Structure formats: structure tokens, C-alpha cells
Coordinates of C-alpha atoms and ligand atoms in Angstrom, one line a residue:
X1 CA -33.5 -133.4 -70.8
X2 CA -33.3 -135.0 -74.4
X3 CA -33.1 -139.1 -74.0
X4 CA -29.6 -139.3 -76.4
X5 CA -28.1 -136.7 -73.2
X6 CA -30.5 -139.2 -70.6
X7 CA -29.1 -142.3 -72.5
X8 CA -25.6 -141.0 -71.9
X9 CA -25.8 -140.1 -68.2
X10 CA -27.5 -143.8 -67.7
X11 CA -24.8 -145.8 -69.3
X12 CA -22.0 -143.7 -67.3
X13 CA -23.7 -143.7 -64.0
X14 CA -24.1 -147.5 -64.4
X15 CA -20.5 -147.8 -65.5
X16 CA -19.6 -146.5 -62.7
X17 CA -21.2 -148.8 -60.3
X18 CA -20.1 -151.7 -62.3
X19 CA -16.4 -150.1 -61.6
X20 CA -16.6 -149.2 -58.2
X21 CA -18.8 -152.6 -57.3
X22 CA -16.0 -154.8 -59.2
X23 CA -13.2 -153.3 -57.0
X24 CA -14.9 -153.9 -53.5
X25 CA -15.5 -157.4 -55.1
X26 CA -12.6 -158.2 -56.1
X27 CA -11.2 -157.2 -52.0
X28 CA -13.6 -159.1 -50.9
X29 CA -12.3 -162.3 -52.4
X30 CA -8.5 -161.3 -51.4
X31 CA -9.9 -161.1 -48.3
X32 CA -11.4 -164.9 -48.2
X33 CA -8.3 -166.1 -49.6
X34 CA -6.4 -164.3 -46.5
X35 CA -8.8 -166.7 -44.6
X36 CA -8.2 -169.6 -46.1
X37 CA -4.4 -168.9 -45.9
X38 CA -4.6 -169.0 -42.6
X39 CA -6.1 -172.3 -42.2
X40 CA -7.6 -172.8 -38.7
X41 CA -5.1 -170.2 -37.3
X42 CA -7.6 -169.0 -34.9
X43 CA -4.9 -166.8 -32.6
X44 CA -4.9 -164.2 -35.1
X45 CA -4.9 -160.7 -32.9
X46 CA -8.5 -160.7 -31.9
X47 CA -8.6 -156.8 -32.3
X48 CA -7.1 -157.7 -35.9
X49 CA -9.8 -160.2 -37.1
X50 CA -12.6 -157.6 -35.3
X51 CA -11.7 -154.5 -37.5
X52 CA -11.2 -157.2 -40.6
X53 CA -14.9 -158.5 -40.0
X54 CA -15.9 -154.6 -39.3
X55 CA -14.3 -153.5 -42.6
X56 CA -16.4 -156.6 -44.5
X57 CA -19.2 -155.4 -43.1
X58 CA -18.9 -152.2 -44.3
X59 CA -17.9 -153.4 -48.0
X60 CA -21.5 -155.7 -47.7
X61 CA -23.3 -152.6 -47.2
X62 CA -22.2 -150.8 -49.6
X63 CA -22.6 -153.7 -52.1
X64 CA -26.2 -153.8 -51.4
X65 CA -26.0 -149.9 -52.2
X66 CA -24.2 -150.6 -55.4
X67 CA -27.1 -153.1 -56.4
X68 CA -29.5 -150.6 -55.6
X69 CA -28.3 -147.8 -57.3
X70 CA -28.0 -150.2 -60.3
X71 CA -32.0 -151.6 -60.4
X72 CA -32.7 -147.6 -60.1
X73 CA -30.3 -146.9 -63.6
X74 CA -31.8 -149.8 -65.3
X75 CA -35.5 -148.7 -63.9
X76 CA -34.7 -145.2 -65.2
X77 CA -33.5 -146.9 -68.6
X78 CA -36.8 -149.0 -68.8
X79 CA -38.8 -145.4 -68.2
X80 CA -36.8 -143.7 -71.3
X81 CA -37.8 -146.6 -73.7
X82 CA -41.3 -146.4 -72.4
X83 CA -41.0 -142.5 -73.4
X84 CA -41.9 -141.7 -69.6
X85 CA -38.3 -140.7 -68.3
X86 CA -37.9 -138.1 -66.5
X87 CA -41.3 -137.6 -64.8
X88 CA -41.8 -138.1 -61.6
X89 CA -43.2 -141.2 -60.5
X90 CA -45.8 -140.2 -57.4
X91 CA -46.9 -136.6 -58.6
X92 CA -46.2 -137.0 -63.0
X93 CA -44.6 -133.9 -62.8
X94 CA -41.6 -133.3 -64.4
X95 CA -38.3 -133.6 -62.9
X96 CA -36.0 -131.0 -63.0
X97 CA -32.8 -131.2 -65.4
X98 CA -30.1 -129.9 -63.0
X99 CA -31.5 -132.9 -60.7
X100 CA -31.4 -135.3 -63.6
X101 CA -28.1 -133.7 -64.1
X102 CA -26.6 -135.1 -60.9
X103 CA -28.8 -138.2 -60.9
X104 CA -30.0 -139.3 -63.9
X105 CA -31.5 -142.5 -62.6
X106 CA -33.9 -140.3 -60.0
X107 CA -37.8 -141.5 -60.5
X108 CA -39.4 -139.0 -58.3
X109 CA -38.9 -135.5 -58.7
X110 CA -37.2 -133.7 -55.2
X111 CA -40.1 -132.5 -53.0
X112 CA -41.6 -135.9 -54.0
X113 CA -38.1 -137.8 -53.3
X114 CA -38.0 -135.9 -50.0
X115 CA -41.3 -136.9 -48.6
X116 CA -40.5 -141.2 -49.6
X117 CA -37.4 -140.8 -47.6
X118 CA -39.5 -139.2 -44.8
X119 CA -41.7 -142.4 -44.8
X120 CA -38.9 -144.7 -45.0
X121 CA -37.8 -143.2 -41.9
X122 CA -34.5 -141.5 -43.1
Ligands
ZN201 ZN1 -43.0 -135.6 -57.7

């Protein structure tokens, strides 16, 4: 993996996030406006205001994700300045192109990637 192709796969993959994070934000504030609409309304359908807090709940999570996946693009963009992109972080061995490929912002190789998710209890 050459770093101008690296480069390019960082910027889009954090583009993305920034796109897909800045729609689920954007719902999120339509839906505390809904809520302030309805000014002390409390007898909303209860069934209605359960799947509405379930569904903001959901959008939190994958918020968090979102923020995640962006520390590990900007991590990954750190490594290629520091000329060490692209090698795994636990074993220093390199890390496959087709996995770079798919996700360019991956800091362990996958046998490596496989065993930290193992000991994060996944
Ligand atoms: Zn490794």
C-alpha cells in the first residue's frame, strides 16, 4: 500500500463518517425540537415515546461508533506521517493490502485484530 493510495482511503473513510455522523445529528436535534413542541404534553401514547427513546438510543450508540471509527482514521493518519502505516501495532508485521483495502484505518494486522477483540470480550 503506497501512502498517496493510504492518504486517499483515510480522507474518504473519514468523509464518510463525517456524512453519515452529521445526518444522525442533525435527527437527533429534529427530534428534541419534537420535544419541546410538545411542551409538557406528557400523554403522548406511552408505546409511542418508548420506541422514540429506543430509536435515540440506538442513534447514541452508533454516535459513539462514528467517534470511534474517526480517532482510529485520524490514528491511522498520524501512523502514515510517522512513516509507520500500515504495520501492525502488537506483532510490527505488516498488514495486508486487501485488509487495508476495506479498512484503511486498521492498526493491527487480522490474526492480531482477532485475538484484541477476543480480550475485549467480543
Ligand atoms: Zn499483528
Amino acid at each position: 500500500m503506497d501512502d498517496t493510495r493510504a492518504r486517499r482511503l483515510l480522507d474518504d473513510t473519514l468523509a464518510e463518517l463525517d456524512a453519515t455522523a452529521g445526518t444522525v445529528r442533525e435527527e437527533n436535534e429534529e427530534f428534541r425540537d419534537e420535544q419541546i413542541d410538545s411542551g409538557g404534553r406528557m400523554s403522548q401514547h406511552p408505546a409511542d415515546y418508548a420506541s422514540d427513546v429506543v430509536n435515540r438510543n440506538e442513534r447514541d450508540l452508533f454516535l459513539g461508533d462514528a467517534r470511534q471509527e474517526r480517532e482510529q482514521v485520524l490514528a491511522a493518519q498520524r501512523r502514515l506521517d510517522e512513516g509507520i502505516y500500515g504495520i501492525c501495532v502488537d506483532c510490527g508485521q505488516l498488514i495486508d493490502d486487501d485488509r487495508l483495502e476495506v479498512r484503511p484505518q486498521a492498526a493491527r494486522c487480522l490474526p492480531c485484530e482477532q485475538r484484541a477483540e477476543q480480550r475485549a470480550g467480543h
